[in-house]
């Protein structure tokens, strides 16, 4: 009568190296999972970008003066940063 230990060890003893088609199948499945993850990430990024664009345009329509002042401040800050970094070189 086989014991639990021999029952568990027996399939392992006969199947120590994976067959080439099994490796290829696993690689293909892994590749497909990677592609799916990239596509999901791209879709998510597109949705967030669309949302940010919508929110920004709504804010600009509601607060045009503040939007222009904010853009000017951000532009001035970016130029100051560029000037600071160009002096160090």
PDB file of N, CA, C and O in Angstrom, residues 14-66:
ATOM      1  N   UNK A  14       8.955  11.241 -11.946  1.00  0.00           N
ATOM      2  CA  UNK A  14       8.795  10.970 -13.367  1.00  0.00           C
ATOM      3  C   UNK A  14       8.735  12.228 -14.221  1.00  0.00           C
ATOM      4  O   UNK A  14       8.869  12.149 -15.432  1.00  0.00           O
ATOM      5  N   UNK A  15       8.554  13.359 -13.627  1.00  0.00           N
ATOM      6  CA  UNK A  15       8.364  14.602 -14.386  1.00  0.00           C
ATOM      7  C   UNK A  15       9.319  15.670 -13.879  1.00  0.00           C
ATOM      8  O   UNK A  15       8.910  16.699 -13.391  1.00  0.00           O
ATOM      9  N   UNK A  16      10.604  15.443 -14.035  1.00  0.00           N
ATOM     10  CA  UNK A  16      11.588  16.381 -13.487  1.00  0.00           C
ATOM     11  C   UNK A  16      11.925  17.501 -14.453  1.00  0.00           C
ATOM     12  O   UNK A  16      12.246  18.597 -14.038  1.00  0.00           O
ATOM     13  N   UNK A  17      11.861  17.238 -15.744  1.00  0.00           N
ATOM     14  CA  UNK A  17      12.171  18.291 -16.709  1.00  0.00           C
ATOM     15  C   UNK A  17      10.927  18.598 -17.529  1.00  0.00           C
ATOM     16  O   UNK A  17      10.259  17.693 -18.016  1.00  0.00           O
ATOM     17  N   UNK A  18      10.623  19.877 -17.683  1.00  0.00           N
ATOM     18  CA  UNK A  18       9.449  20.224 -18.474  1.00  0.00           C
ATOM     19  C   UNK A  18       9.694  19.958 -19.956  1.00  0.00           C
ATOM     20  O   UNK A  18      10.821  20.050 -20.437  1.00  0.00           O
ATOM     21  N   UNK A  19       8.666  19.613 -20.645  1.00  0.00           N
ATOM     22  CA  UNK A  19       8.768  19.358 -22.078  1.00  0.00           C
ATOM     23  C   UNK A  19       8.830  20.688 -22.815  1.00  0.00           C
ATOM     24  O   UNK A  19       8.291  21.699 -22.353  1.00  0.00           O
ATOM     25  N   UNK A  20       9.485  20.721 -23.970  1.00  0.00           N
ATOM     26  CA  UNK A  20       9.618  21.993 -24.707  1.00  0.00           C
ATOM     27  C   UNK A  20       8.286  22.662 -25.017  1.00  0.00           C
ATOM     28  O   UNK A  20       8.172  23.879 -24.913  1.00  0.00           O
ATOM     29  N   UNK A  21       7.272  21.888 -25.375  1.00  0.00           N
ATOM     30  CA  UNK A  21       5.985  22.528 -25.679  1.00  0.00           C
ATOM     31  C   UNK A  21       5.341  23.105 -24.425  1.00  0.00           C
ATOM     32  O   UNK A  21       4.637  24.104 -24.492  1.00  0.00           O
ATOM     33  N   UNK A  22       5.614  22.517 -23.270  1.00  0.00           N
ATOM     34  CA  UNK A  22       5.091  23.076 -22.017  1.00  0.00           C
ATOM     35  C   UNK A  22       5.759  24.404 -21.708  1.00  0.00           C
ATOM     36  O   UNK A  22       5.102  25.362 -21.284  1.00  0.00           O
ATOM     37  N   UNK A  23       7.068  24.457 -21.932  1.00  0.00           N
ATOM     38  CA  UNK A  23       7.803  25.704 -21.708  1.00  0.00           C
ATOM     39  C   UNK A  23       7.297  26.775 -22.674  1.00  0.00           C
ATOM     40  O   UNK A  23       7.076  27.927 -22.291  1.00  0.00           O
ATOM     41  N   UNK A  24       7.093  26.386 -23.928  1.00  0.00           N
ATOM     42  CA  UNK A  24       6.588  27.346 -24.915  1.00  0.00           C
ATOM     43  C   UNK A  24       5.194  27.834 -24.544  1.00  0.00           C
ATOM     44  O   UNK A  24       4.898  29.029 -24.671  1.00  0.00           O
ATOM     45  N   UNK A  25       4.350  26.927 -24.078  1.00  0.00           N
ATOM     46  CA  UNK A  25       3.005  27.321 -23.661  1.00  0.00           C
ATOM     47  C   UNK A  25       3.048  28.280 -22.482  1.00  0.00           C
ATOM     48  O   UNK A  25       2.308  29.267 -22.433  1.00  0.00           O
ATOM     49  N   UNK A  26       3.923  28.000 -21.525  1.00  0.00           N
ATOM     50  CA  UNK A  26       4.056  28.878 -20.356  1.00  0.00           C
ATOM     51  C   UNK A  26       4.585  30.242 -20.767  1.00  0.00           C
ATOM     52  O   UNK A  26       4.118  31.270 -20.281  1.00  0.00           O
ATOM     53  N   UNK A  27       5.561  30.250 -21.687  1.00  0.00           N
ATOM     54  CA  UNK A  27       6.116  31.520 -22.157  1.00  0.00           C
ATOM     55  C   UNK A  27       5.058  32.322 -22.899  1.00  0.00           C
ATOM     56  O   UNK A  27       4.953  33.541 -22.736  1.00  0.00           O
ATOM     57  N   UNK A  28       4.266  31.646 -23.721  1.00  0.00           N
ATOM     58  CA  UNK A  28       3.205  32.326 -24.456  1.00  0.00           C
ATOM     59  C   UNK A  28       2.152  32.904 -23.506  1.00  0.00           C
ATOM     60  O   UNK A  28       1.689  34.030 -23.682  1.00  0.00           O
ATOM     61  N   UNK A  29       1.793  32.140 -22.486  1.00  0.00           N
ATOM     62  CA  UNK A  29       0.821  32.622 -21.505  1.00  0.00           C
ATOM     63  C   UNK A  29       1.370  33.831 -20.749  1.00  0.00           C
ATOM     64  O   UNK A  29       0.655  34.805 -20.497  1.00  0.00           O
ATOM     65  N   UNK A  30       2.644  33.768 -20.392  1.00  0.00           N
ATOM     66  CA  UNK A  30       3.276  34.883 -19.690  1.00  0.00           C
ATOM     67  C   UNK A  30       3.338  36.118 -20.584  1.00  0.00           C
ATOM     68  O   UNK A  30       3.065  37.240 -20.133  1.00  0.00           O
ATOM     69  N   UNK A  31       3.663  35.922 -21.853  1.00  0.00           N
ATOM     70  CA  UNK A  31       3.699  37.028 -22.798  1.00  0.00           C
ATOM     71  C   UNK A  31       2.316  37.659 -22.937  1.00  0.00           C
ATOM     72  O   UNK A  31       2.174  38.883 -22.939  1.00  0.00           O
ATOM     73  N   UNK A  32       1.297  36.823 -23.040  1.00  0.00           N
ATOM     74  CA  UNK A  32      -0.068  37.341 -23.173  1.00  0.00           C
ATOM     75  C   UNK A  32      -0.490  38.120 -21.933  1.00  0.00           C
ATOM     76  O   UNK A  32      -1.136  39.166 -22.031  1.00  0.00           O
ATOM     77  N   UNK A  33      -0.104  37.628 -20.753  1.00  0.00           N
ATOM     78  CA  UNK A  33      -0.411  38.368 -19.517  1.00  0.00           C
ATOM     79  C   UNK A  33       0.267  39.726 -19.522  1.00  0.00           C
ATOM     80  O   UNK A  33      -0.300  40.733 -19.091  1.00  0.00           O
ATOM     81  N   UNK A  34       1.514  39.768 -20.010  1.00  0.00           N
ATOM     82  CA  UNK A  34       2.239  41.035 -20.087  1.00  0.00           C
ATOM     83  C   UNK A  34       1.581  42.006 -21.048  1.00  0.00           C
ATOM     84  O   UNK A  34       1.430  43.197 -20.754  1.00  0.00           O
ATOM     85  N   UNK A  35       1.171  41.496 -22.205  1.00  0.00           N
ATOM     86  CA  UNK A  35       0.491  42.341 -23.190  1.00  0.00           C
ATOM     87  C   UNK A  35      -0.819  42.868 -22.622  1.00  0.00           C
ATOM     88  O   UNK A  35      -1.135  44.055 -22.770  1.00  0.00           O
ATOM     89  N   UNK A  36      -1.568  42.007 -21.964  1.00  0.00           N
ATOM     90  CA  UNK A  36      -2.832  42.431 -21.354  1.00  0.00           C
ATOM     91  C   UNK A  36      -2.605  43.503 -20.298  1.00  0.00           C
ATOM     92  O   UNK A  36      -3.370  44.470 -20.199  1.00  0.00           O
ATOM     93  N   UNK A  37      -1.547  43.354 -19.499  1.00  0.00           N
ATOM     94  CA  UNK A  37      -1.247  44.342 -18.461  1.00  0.00           C
ATOM     95  C   UNK A  37      -0.896  45.689 -19.084  1.00  0.00           C
ATOM     96  O   UNK A  37      -1.331  46.742 -18.595  1.00  0.00           O
ATOM     97  N   UNK A  38      -0.123  45.670 -20.168  1.00  0.00           N
ATOM     98  CA  UNK A  38       0.237  46.920 -20.839  1.00  0.00           C
ATOM     99  C   UNK A  38      -1.010  47.580 -21.430  1.00  0.00           C
ATOM    100  O   UNK A  38      -1.197  48.796 -21.310  1.00  0.00           O
ATOM    101  N   UNK A  39      -1.860  46.793 -22.056  1.00  0.00           N
ATOM    102  CA  UNK A  39      -3.086  47.352 -22.630  1.00  0.00           C
ATOM    103  C   UNK A  39      -3.998  47.927 -21.551  1.00  0.00           C
ATOM    104  O   UNK A  39      -4.588  48.998 -21.734  1.00  0.00           O
ATOM    105  N   UNK A  40      -4.105  47.232 -20.424  1.00  0.00           N
ATOM    106  CA  UNK A  40      -4.916  47.749 -19.320  1.00  0.00           C
ATOM    107  C   UNK A  40      -4.332  49.055 -18.787  1.00  0.00           C
ATOM    108  O   UNK A  40      -5.065  50.004 -18.494  1.00  0.00           O
ATOM    109  N   UNK A  41      -3.012  49.104 -18.655  1.00  0.00           N
ATOM    110  CA  UNK A  41      -2.361  50.324 -18.180  1.00  0.00           C
ATOM    111  C   UNK A  41      -2.546  51.477 -19.145  1.00  0.00           C
ATOM    112  O   UNK A  41      -2.778  52.618 -18.736  1.00  0.00           O
ATOM    113  N   UNK A  42      -2.472  51.180 -20.441  1.00  0.00           N
ATOM    114  CA  UNK A  42      -2.675  52.213 -21.456  1.00  0.00           C
ATOM    115  C   UNK A  42      -4.095  52.739 -21.407  1.00  0.00           C
ATOM    116  O   UNK A  42      -4.323  53.956 -21.465  1.00  0.00           O
ATOM    117  N   UNK A  43      -5.047  51.841 -21.283  1.00  0.00           N
ATOM    118  CA  UNK A  43      -6.455  52.262 -21.202  1.00  0.00           C
ATOM    119  C   UNK A  43      -6.697  53.119 -19.967  1.00  0.00           C
ATOM    120  O   UNK A  43      -7.365  54.155 -20.031  1.00  0.00           O
ATOM    121  N   UNK A  44      -6.124  52.705 -18.852  1.00  0.00           N
ATOM    122  CA  UNK A  44      -6.280  53.466 -17.614  1.00  0.00           C
ATOM    123  C   UNK A  44      -5.659  54.855 -17.746  1.00  0.00           C
ATOM    124  O   UNK A  44      -6.243  55.853 -17.310  1.00  0.00           O
ATOM    125  N   UNK A  45      -4.485  54.928 -18.361  1.00  0.00           N
ATOM    126  CA  UNK A  45      -3.824  56.219 -18.562  1.00  0.00           C
ATOM    127  C   UNK A  45      -4.643  57.115 -19.477  1.00  0.00           C
ATOM    128  O   UNK A  45      -4.774  58.320 -19.224  1.00  0.00           O
ATOM    129  N   UNK A  46      -5.232  56.543 -20.522  1.00  0.00           N
ATOM    130  CA  UNK A  46      -6.075  57.325 -21.418  1.00  0.00           C
ATOM    131  C   UNK A  46      -7.289  57.887 -20.672  1.00  0.00           C
ATOM    132  O   UNK A  46      -7.667  59.039 -20.875  1.00  0.00           O
ATOM    133  N   UNK A  47      -7.888  57.079 -19.819  1.00  0.00           N
ATOM    134  CA  UNK A  47      -9.048  57.543 -19.055  1.00  0.00           C
ATOM    135  C   UNK A  47      -8.662  58.676 -18.107  1.00  0.00           C
ATOM    136  O   UNK A  47      -9.380  59.673 -17.996  1.00  0.00           O
ATOM    137  N   UNK A  48      -7.532  58.527 -17.409  1.00  0.00           N
ATOM    138  CA  UNK A  48      -7.105  59.577 -16.477  1.00  0.00           C
ATOM    139  C   UNK A  48      -6.747  60.857 -17.213  1.00  0.00           C
ATOM    140  O   UNK A  48      -7.023  61.962 -16.739  1.00  0.00           O
ATOM    141  N   UNK A  49      -6.127  60.725 -18.384  1.00  0.00           N
ATOM    142  CA  UNK A  49      -5.774  61.897 -19.177  1.00  0.00           C
ATOM    143  C   UNK A  49      -7.024  62.620 -19.652  1.00  0.00           C
ATOM    144  O   UNK A  49      -7.106  63.853 -19.595  1.00  0.00           O
ATOM    145  N   UNK A  50      -8.002  61.858 -20.111  1.00  0.00           N
ATOM    146  CA  UNK A  50      -9.269  62.450 -20.558  1.00  0.00           C
ATOM    147  C   UNK A  50      -9.963  63.166 -19.403  1.00  0.00           C
ATOM    148  O   UNK A  50     -10.489  64.267 -19.562  1.00  0.00           O
ATOM    149  N   UNK A  51      -9.948  62.557 -18.225  1.00  0.00           N
ATOM    150  CA  UNK A  51     -10.566  63.173 -17.056  1.00  0.00           C
ATOM    151  C   UNK A  51      -9.843  64.477 -16.691  1.00  0.00           C
ATOM    152  O   UNK A  51     -10.489  65.505 -16.428  1.00  0.00           O
ATOM    153  N   UNK A  52      -8.518  64.443 -16.690  1.00  0.00           N
ATOM    154  CA  UNK A  52      -7.752  65.647 -16.358  1.00  0.00           C
ATOM    155  C   UNK A  52      -8.019  66.757 -17.365  1.00  0.00           C
ATOM    156  O   UNK A  52      -8.140  67.935 -16.989  1.00  0.00           O
ATOM    157  N   UNK A  53      -8.125  66.401 -18.629  1.00  0.00           N
ATOM    158  CA  UNK A  53      -8.407  67.392 -19.657  1.00  0.00           C
ATOM    159  C   UNK A  53      -9.793  68.015 -19.443  1.00  0.00           C
ATOM    160  O   UNK A  53      -9.954  69.235 -19.525  1.00  0.00           O
ATOM    161  N   UNK A  54     -10.773  67.192 -19.156  1.00  0.00           N
ATOM    162  CA  UNK A  54     -12.133  67.678 -18.932  1.00  0.00           C
ATOM    163  C   UNK A  54     -12.191  68.606 -17.727  1.00  0.00           C
ATOM    164  O   UNK A  54     -12.788  69.694 -17.785  1.00  0.00           O
ATOM    165  N   UNK A  55     -11.568  68.195 -16.643  1.00  0.00           N
ATOM    166  CA  UNK A  55     -11.563  69.009 -15.425  1.00  0.00           C
ATOM    167  C   UNK A  55     -10.846  70.335 -15.674  1.00  0.00           C
ATOM    168  O   UNK A  55     -11.306  71.399 -15.247  1.00  0.00           O
ATOM    169  N   UNK A  56      -9.727  70.288 -16.389  1.00  0.00           N
ATOM    170  CA  UNK A  56      -8.969  71.509 -16.679  1.00  0.00           C
ATOM    171  C   UNK A  56      -9.781  72.473 -17.528  1.00  0.00           C
ATOM    172  O   UNK A  56      -9.823  73.678 -17.246  1.00  0.00           O
ATOM    173  N   UNK A  57     -10.411  71.956 -18.559  1.00  0.00           N
ATOM    174  CA  UNK A  57     -11.214  72.829 -19.423  1.00  0.00           C
ATOM    175  C   UNK A  57     -12.399  73.428 -18.675  1.00  0.00           C
ATOM    176  O   UNK A  57     -12.737  74.603 -18.873  1.00  0.00           O
ATOM    177  N   UNK A  58     -13.012  72.655 -17.821  1.00  0.00           N
ATOM    178  CA  UNK A  58     -14.119  73.178 -17.012  1.00  0.00           C
ATOM    179  C   UNK A  58     -13.637  74.302 -16.102  1.00  0.00           C
ATOM    180  O   UNK A  58     -14.309  75.330 -15.951  1.00  0.00           O
ATOM    181  N   UNK A  59     -12.470  74.119 -15.493  1.00  0.00           N
ATOM    182  CA  UNK A  59     -11.919  75.147 -14.609  1.00  0.00           C
ATOM    183  C   UNK A  59     -11.610  76.413 -15.406  1.00  0.00           C
ATOM    184  O   UNK A  59     -11.904  77.530 -14.949  1.00  0.00           O
ATOM    185  N   UNK A  60     -11.036  76.245 -16.594  1.00  0.00           N
ATOM    186  CA  UNK A  60     -10.702  77.408 -17.420  1.00  0.00           C
ATOM    187  C   UNK A  60     -11.970  78.167 -17.809  1.00  0.00           C
ATOM    188  O   UNK A  60     -11.991  79.403 -17.793  1.00  0.00           O
ATOM    189  N   UNK A  61     -13.036  77.453 -18.116  1.00  0.00           N
ATOM    190  CA  UNK A  61     -14.292  78.109 -18.472  1.00  0.00           C
ATOM    191  C   UNK A  61     -14.899  78.855 -17.284  1.00  0.00           C
ATOM    192  O   UNK A  61     -15.468  79.938 -17.435  1.00  0.00           O
ATOM    193  N   UNK A  62     -14.783  78.260 -16.095  1.00  0.00           N
ATOM    194  CA  UNK A  62     -15.374  78.891 -14.905  1.00  0.00           C
ATOM    195  C   UNK A  62     -14.515  80.025 -14.369  1.00  0.00           C
ATOM    196  O   UNK A  62     -15.038  81.012 -13.863  1.00  0.00           O
ATOM    197  N   UNK A  63     -13.185  79.873 -14.436  1.00  0.00           N
ATOM    198  CA  UNK A  63     -12.251  80.846 -13.845  1.00  0.00           C
ATOM    199  C   UNK A  63     -11.174  81.241 -14.856  1.00  0.00           C
ATOM    200  O   UNK A  63      -9.997  80.915 -14.700  1.00  0.00           O
ATOM    201  N   UNK A  64     -11.529  81.980 -15.906  1.00  0.00           N
ATOM    202  CA  UNK A  64     -10.533  82.291 -16.938  1.00  0.00           C
ATOM    203  C   UNK A  64      -9.380  83.168 -16.441  1.00  0.00           C
ATOM    204  O   UNK A  64      -8.226  82.943 -16.819  1.00  0.00           O
ATOM    205  N   UNK A  65      -9.664  84.142 -15.597  1.00  0.00           N
ATOM    206  CA  UNK A  65      -8.602  85.037 -15.108  1.00  0.00           C
ATOM    207  C   UNK A  65      -7.633  84.260 -14.222  1.00  0.00           C
ATOM    208  O   UNK A  65      -6.408  84.363 -14.378  1.00  0.00           O
ATOM    209  N   UNK A  66      -8.165  83.481 -13.307  1.00  0.00           N
ATOM    210  CA  UNK A  66      -7.296  82.678 -12.444  1.00  0.00           C
ATOM    211  C   UNK A  66      -6.470  81.692 -13.267  1.00  0.00           C
ATOM    212  O   UNK A  66      -5.307  81.437 -12.954  1.00  0.00           O
TER     213      UNK A  66
END
